[in-house]
Amino acid sequence: MTAGYRLIRPLLWLLKAESAHDLALWTLTRGLVPASGAPDDPVLAVDLWGRHFANPVGLAAGFDKDARAIGPVFGLGAGFVEVGSVTPRPQAGNPRPRLFRLSEDEAVINRMGFNNRGMAAMRERLTAWTAGGGPGVVGVNIGKNKDSKDAAADYRACTEGLADLAGYLVVNVSSPNTPGLRALQSRAALEGILGAVRRGLDAMAPDKRPPLLLKVAPDLTDSDKQDIAAVALDFPLDGLIVSNTTISRPAGLAAAHRAEAGGLSGRPLFAPSTALLGDFHDLTRGRVPLIGVGGIFSGADAYAKIRAGATLVQLYSALVYEGPGLIGRIKQDLAGLLRRDGYSRLQDAVGMDRV
Ligand SMILES: Cc1cc2nc3c(=O)[nH]c(=O)nc-3n(C[C@H](O)[C@H](O)[C@H](O)COP(=O)(O)O)c2cc1C
């Protein structure tokens, strides 16, 4: 943690978790958080899907649901930013309180419920970002409205409304806070949803179609994993994001809020989500690019995800605990670890623990 954040954190802790989040976003959009000026170490560069990532450390979905702070998040040193989840129509999400800090566990529980301003507002923001010539890859994470009867139609609508502005497109069927959403991870349901998204993409000029990724939950049975891996290989998908928050509550959680309903993220998610990442690397025989997310707090954590099979990584909860200087520290430490082990490019280290 930087000295600055050490001073500010107790003040943020006086606020409810969601108010602190809103303040953080506001501070970023007002340009009040100093940008990290340092250029990225070339060992961190990744070329994937015809896109260049100056470094592999991205901001996970849910922090900037409405694409309000893309530039400032790149300014913190992120190699890419994922906006959303966005739904076709705006929706308010679940009643507050719906976001909880588990300080003793360095974790977060959220049951936000896809609060967002809808795809038309997202389109405006992304259009402005693109028109301004903003650098870097911006992924768009899409979901369904809570009251929608036709999930496939919602995913298709978001595809048609946003895919041309997406650096990559993520079908999110793994948030625990939209009733029935995670059931869409079964093979039949996935094929229905992805088929609808594919038809949306097929209507676009081939050179405008973004890579298509699926974001999965950590709470999967072995047969769920096999089904998802088969879909990823057969469909084929361009990538999997492993993982979303967990509905499980690992033994040993100490914080008072541990029994709140919702998805758990942060430190306790690191081990299960990294094990799942390794499973998907093996089940897809290393052929499907993976983005590793869940409980990354350090360069060593990011490196462990890469060795388990991730080509890119993302984080969210650790920023709450460590502050905005974290991304720079992770990059610096990760570059050091790669060089220590004799790698001149990150991509050579992907999955090295699984061979
Ligand atoms: C408050 C909050 C909101 C989130 N909202 C979304 C979302 O809208 N869509 C999504 O795919 N993931 C969402 N996530 C999950 C994160 O993108 C990420 O997968 C998860 O938090 C694990 O990473 P972490 O341990 O670094 O936080 C959210 C997470 C948090 C904490």
XYZ file of C-alpha atoms and ligand atoms in Angstrom:
386
model
C 0.000 0.000 0.000
C 1.325 3.477 -0.804
C 1.712 6.004 1.999
C -1.065 8.088 0.405
C -3.558 5.245 0.393
C -2.573 4.329 3.968
C -3.819 7.789 4.951
C -6.952 7.754 2.804
C -8.143 4.208 3.516
C -9.422 4.840 7.062
C -11.483 7.740 5.702
C -12.939 5.559 2.951
C -13.713 2.935 5.615
C -15.935 5.499 7.355
C -18.188 5.309 4.312
C -20.410 2.390 3.392
C -18.666 0.162 0.853
C -20.795 1.256 -2.099
C -20.410 4.961 -1.272
C -16.642 4.452 -1.125
C -16.798 2.776 -4.529
C -18.839 5.662 -5.954
C -16.343 8.138 -4.509
C -13.407 6.207 -5.981
C -15.035 6.248 -9.420
C -15.852 9.951 -9.103
C -12.283 10.735 -8.055
C -10.976 8.843 -11.066
C -13.324 10.518 -13.535
C -12.337 13.940 -12.170
C -8.676 13.165 -12.794
C -7.867 13.374 -9.065
C -5.887 10.132 -8.945
C -2.340 10.615 -10.218
C -1.575 8.601 -13.347
C 1.336 6.188 -13.370
C 3.760 7.557 -15.924
C 6.136 4.616 -16.133
C 6.262 2.756 -19.470
C 5.682 -0.998 -19.243
C 8.588 -3.439 -19.189
C 8.628 -5.130 -22.637
C 8.701 -8.577 -20.962
C 5.066 -7.944 -19.988
C 3.734 -7.342 -23.513
C 1.130 -9.788 -24.828
C -0.170 -10.162 -28.373
C -3.484 -11.969 -28.488
C -6.486 -11.995 -30.837
C -4.661 -9.579 -33.119
C -4.539 -7.073 -30.268
C -1.557 -5.673 -28.428
C -1.554 -5.492 -24.629
C 1.351 -3.453 -23.228
C 0.929 -5.453 -20.027
C -1.360 -8.323 -18.945
C -2.970 -6.712 -15.877
C -6.566 -5.668 -16.528
C -9.392 -4.192 -14.491
C -12.138 -6.803 -13.988
C -15.803 -6.240 -14.834
C -18.023 -4.592 -12.252
C -15.789 -1.698 -11.227
C -16.637 0.490 -14.222
C -20.024 -0.938 -15.156
C -20.996 2.040 -17.319
C -17.660 2.796 -18.992
C -17.274 6.113 -17.178
C -13.588 5.878 -16.247
C -11.816 4.053 -19.066
C -9.086 6.659 -19.598
C -8.307 7.132 -15.888
C -8.125 3.339 -15.360
C -5.584 3.070 -18.177
C -3.854 5.939 -16.412
C -3.411 3.690 -13.349
C -1.340 1.421 -15.573
C -3.917 -1.217 -16.540
C -3.109 -3.147 -19.720
C -6.817 -3.449 -20.534
C -10.183 -2.553 -19.079
C -13.380 -4.588 -19.013
C -16.559 -2.526 -18.746
C -20.010 -3.824 -17.726
C -21.796 -6.017 -17.051
C -24.238 -4.110 -19.209
C -27.824 -5.174 -19.954
C -30.074 -4.118 -22.845
C -32.203 -1.838 -20.655
C -30.995 0.202 -17.674
C -31.784 -1.367 -14.304
C -31.383 -0.344 -10.681
C -30.047 -3.624 -9.307
C -30.811 -4.998 -5.868
C -31.777 -2.885 -2.851
C -28.935 -1.462 -0.747
C -26.921 -2.470 1.168
C -25.558 -4.827 -1.489
C -21.777 -4.462 -1.175
C -19.807 -5.509 1.916
C -16.155 -5.362 2.951
C -14.814 -8.394 4.772
C -11.718 -6.583 6.052
C -10.302 -9.388 8.213
C -10.421 -11.672 5.160
C -9.373 -9.045 2.583
C -12.528 -10.008 0.718
C -15.717 -8.474 -0.638
C -19.265 -9.798 -0.923
C -21.528 -8.192 -3.499
C -25.088 -8.726 -4.589
C -25.303 -5.675 -6.846
C -27.580 -7.389 -9.381
C -26.311 -5.797 -12.610
C -27.070 -2.176 -11.727
C -26.202 -0.300 -14.911
C -27.384 2.437 -17.260
C -28.094 0.107 -20.164
C -26.505 -0.497 -23.526
C -27.543 2.765 -25.201
C -25.688 4.788 -22.544
C -22.724 2.415 -22.796
C -22.698 2.884 -26.563
C -22.433 6.650 -26.152
C -19.495 6.313 -23.770
C -17.634 3.817 -25.918
C -18.235 5.880 -29.036
C -16.753 8.928 -27.330
C -13.782 6.874 -26.102
C -13.131 5.432 -29.561
C -13.597 8.802 -31.294
C -11.049 10.288 -28.899
C -8.543 7.720 -30.148
C -8.196 6.191 -26.694
C -5.417 3.609 -26.541
C -5.659 0.075 -25.198
C -8.102 -2.808 -25.329
C -11.564 -2.278 -23.822
C -13.570 -5.462 -23.306
C -17.350 -5.293 -23.037
C -19.060 -7.681 -20.617
C -22.739 -8.350 -21.378
C -25.589 -9.712 -19.245
C -29.364 -10.000 -19.234
C -32.031 -7.876 -17.593
C -33.453 -9.397 -14.423
C -37.045 -9.325 -15.723
C -36.229 -10.578 -19.207
C -38.016 -13.754 -20.262
C -35.666 -14.437 -23.170
C -32.020 -14.519 -22.095
C -30.700 -15.331 -25.570
C -32.509 -12.291 -27.009
C -30.875 -10.043 -24.377
C -27.358 -11.307 -25.132
C -28.015 -10.911 -28.830
C -29.344 -7.363 -28.339
C -26.203 -6.375 -26.413
C -24.060 -7.972 -29.119
C -25.811 -6.054 -31.871
C -25.711 -2.859 -29.831
C -22.096 -2.920 -28.692
C -19.872 -5.520 -30.363
C -18.481 -3.160 -32.998
C -17.029 -1.031 -30.182
C -15.642 -3.926 -28.139
C -11.975 -4.942 -28.037
C -13.411 -8.270 -26.937
C -16.926 -9.356 -25.970
C -17.685 -11.338 -22.799
C -20.832 -13.373 -22.297
C -21.355 -13.305 -18.541
C -23.505 -16.197 -17.346
C -21.776 -16.492 -13.999
C -22.877 -13.668 -11.715
C -24.690 -15.062 -8.697
C -27.043 -12.124 -8.282
C -29.406 -12.502 -11.228
C -31.836 -15.339 -10.519
C -31.301 -18.306 -12.865
C -28.269 -16.772 -14.596
C -25.715 -19.406 -13.616
C -28.020 -22.184 -14.849
C -27.160 -20.839 -18.316
C -23.757 -22.531 -17.920
C -25.223 -25.928 -18.862
C -24.219 -27.123 -22.302
C -27.668 -26.827 -23.919
C -28.304 -23.374 -22.465
C -24.823 -22.165 -23.407
C -25.238 -23.322 -26.977
C -28.518 -21.393 -27.164
C -27.030 -18.173 -25.802
C -23.764 -18.382 -27.729
C -25.644 -19.290 -30.905
C -27.707 -16.104 -30.552
C -24.552 -14.056 -29.929
C -22.866 -15.689 -32.916
C -25.788 -14.741 -35.165
C -25.389 -11.162 -33.946
C -21.661 -11.254 -34.736
C -22.215 -12.898 -38.120
C -24.288 -9.896 -39.162
C -21.168 -7.717 -38.762
C -18.358 -7.265 -41.274
C -15.748 -9.959 -40.476
C -13.011 -7.443 -39.707
C -15.262 -5.729 -37.130
C -16.106 -8.890 -35.142
C -14.494 -8.905 -31.704
C -13.117 -12.032 -30.022
C -15.857 -13.824 -28.076
C -15.219 -14.938 -24.489
C -17.280 -16.629 -21.795
C -16.932 -15.781 -18.092
C -17.492 -18.715 -15.762
C -18.316 -19.181 -12.087
C -15.935 -20.913 -9.699
C -18.732 -23.098 -8.337
C -18.809 -25.707 -11.107
C -19.157 -29.488 -10.951
C -16.739 -31.659 -12.919
C -19.400 -32.269 -15.535
C -20.083 -28.495 -15.839
C -16.357 -27.970 -16.430
C -16.235 -30.651 -19.099
C -19.308 -29.211 -20.836
C -17.891 -25.681 -20.824
C -14.483 -26.851 -22.060
C -16.177 -28.809 -24.870
C -18.219 -25.768 -25.876
C -15.078 -23.596 -25.772
C -13.270 -25.988 -28.108
C -16.158 -26.861 -30.432
C -17.899 -23.534 -30.765
C -15.099 -22.349 -30.766
C -14.740 -19.560 -28.239
C -11.793 -17.165 -28.339
C -11.301 -17.332 -24.585
C -12.620 -18.074 -21.108
C -12.512 -15.758 -18.099
C -11.937 -17.761 -14.928
C -13.604 -16.764 -12.648
C -16.490 -14.744 -11.335
C -17.286 -14.461 -7.608
C -18.147 -17.556 -5.563
C -21.353 -18.402 -3.738
C -19.354 -20.711 -1.463
C -17.981 -19.499 1.850
C -14.553 -21.059 2.405
C -13.910 -22.227 5.967
C -12.020 -19.741 8.068
C -13.716 -16.511 6.995
C -13.569 -14.243 10.002
C -15.452 -11.077 9.074
C -18.907 -10.327 10.451
C -20.373 -9.949 6.958
C -19.352 -13.456 5.850
C -22.950 -14.702 5.920
C -24.292 -11.954 3.637
C -25.866 -13.307 0.457
C -23.987 -12.680 -2.788
C -20.711 -13.433 -4.515
C -17.444 -13.534 -2.585
C -14.261 -12.139 -4.143
C -10.785 -11.160 -3.001
C -8.124 -13.130 -1.120
C -10.229 -16.252 -0.308
C -11.083 -16.665 -4.009
C -7.444 -16.904 -5.085
C -6.871 -20.627 -4.460
C -10.159 -21.999 -5.841
C -10.173 -19.738 -8.919
C -6.510 -20.553 -9.687
C -7.196 -24.300 -9.361
C -10.153 -23.898 -11.725
C -7.979 -21.995 -14.179
C -5.560 -24.934 -14.218
C -8.464 -27.324 -14.792
C -9.635 -25.303 -17.799
C -6.108 -25.114 -19.165
C -5.927 -28.914 -19.052
C -9.475 -29.571 -20.276
C -8.931 -27.286 -23.284
C -5.390 -28.663 -23.790
C -3.995 -25.134 -23.671
C -5.798 -24.244 -26.908
C -8.224 -21.665 -25.532
C -6.721 -18.424 -24.188
C -7.642 -17.872 -20.543
C -7.990 -14.699 -18.489
C -7.265 -15.447 -14.829
C -9.144 -13.444 -12.204
C -9.853 -13.954 -8.521
C -7.918 -12.808 -5.469
C -4.850 -11.305 -7.167
C -3.052 -9.080 -4.641
C 0.570 -9.262 -5.831
C 2.940 -9.911 -8.714
C 3.428 -13.421 -7.331
C -0.345 -14.019 -7.464
C -0.481 -12.819 -11.074
C 2.484 -15.039 -11.937
C 0.775 -18.058 -10.354
C -2.282 -17.444 -12.567
C -0.055 -17.224 -15.645
C 1.751 -20.444 -14.728
C -1.657 -22.098 -14.226
C -2.654 -21.145 -17.781
C -3.687 -17.488 -17.929
C -2.416 -15.296 -20.764
C -3.974 -12.197 -19.191
C -5.111 -11.452 -15.632
C -7.628 -9.129 -14.028
C -8.369 -7.838 -10.566
C -10.885 -5.807 -8.638
C -11.188 -6.536 -4.882
C -7.506 -6.036 -4.070
C -7.789 -2.408 -5.226
C -10.194 -1.831 -2.326
C -7.540 -2.974 0.139
C -4.332 -1.852 -1.546
C -5.373 1.257 -3.480
C -4.580 2.424 -6.999
C -0.787 1.996 -6.728
C -1.304 -1.760 -6.744
C -1.356 -2.211 -10.521
C 2.093 -0.654 -10.900
C 3.516 -2.815 -8.122
C 2.064 -5.998 -9.570
C 3.586 -5.204 -12.968
C 6.999 -4.446 -11.544
C 7.072 -7.609 -9.414
C 5.698 -9.782 -12.223
C 8.377 -8.543 -14.635
C 11.015 -9.360 -12.010
C 9.660 -12.884 -11.504
C 9.545 -13.589 -15.251
C 13.143 -12.440 -15.708
C 14.297 -14.339 -12.618
C 12.967 -17.521 -14.228
C 14.654 -16.775 -17.541
C 11.631 -15.681 -19.589
C 12.092 -12.920 -22.121
C 8.382 -12.885 -22.956
C 5.408 -13.537 -20.728
C 3.660 -15.781 -23.221
C 6.383 -18.432 -22.829
C 5.438 -18.832 -19.153
C 1.725 -19.479 -19.776
C 0.683 -22.838 -18.318
C 4.221 -23.807 -17.335
C 2.979 -25.376 -14.085
C 0.687 -27.700 -16.049
C 3.240 -29.379 -18.316
C -18.707 -5.097 -6.528
C -18.430 -6.091 -7.616
C -19.199 -6.067 -8.766
C -18.962 -6.987 -9.786
N -19.724 -6.926 -10.917
C -19.456 -7.782 -11.940
C -20.194 -7.699 -13.154
O -21.052 -6.835 -13.342
N -19.900 -8.604 -14.128
C -18.939 -9.561 -13.971
O -18.710 -10.346 -14.901
N -18.207 -9.640 -12.841
C -18.451 -8.782 -11.829
N -17.705 -8.863 -10.677
C -16.689 -9.932 -10.529
C -15.277 -9.460 -10.859
O -15.184 -9.057 -12.206
C -14.255 -10.593 -10.597
O -14.551 -11.683 -11.446
C -14.283 -11.069 -9.156
O -14.493 -9.995 -8.256
C -12.984 -11.804 -8.762
O -11.868 -10.947 -8.839
P -11.244 -10.196 -7.536
O -11.065 -11.257 -6.477
O -9.962 -9.610 -8.014
O -12.233 -9.172 -7.144
C -17.937 -7.958 -9.634
C -17.159 -7.965 -8.478
C -17.382 -7.054 -7.462
C -16.538 -7.092 -6.223
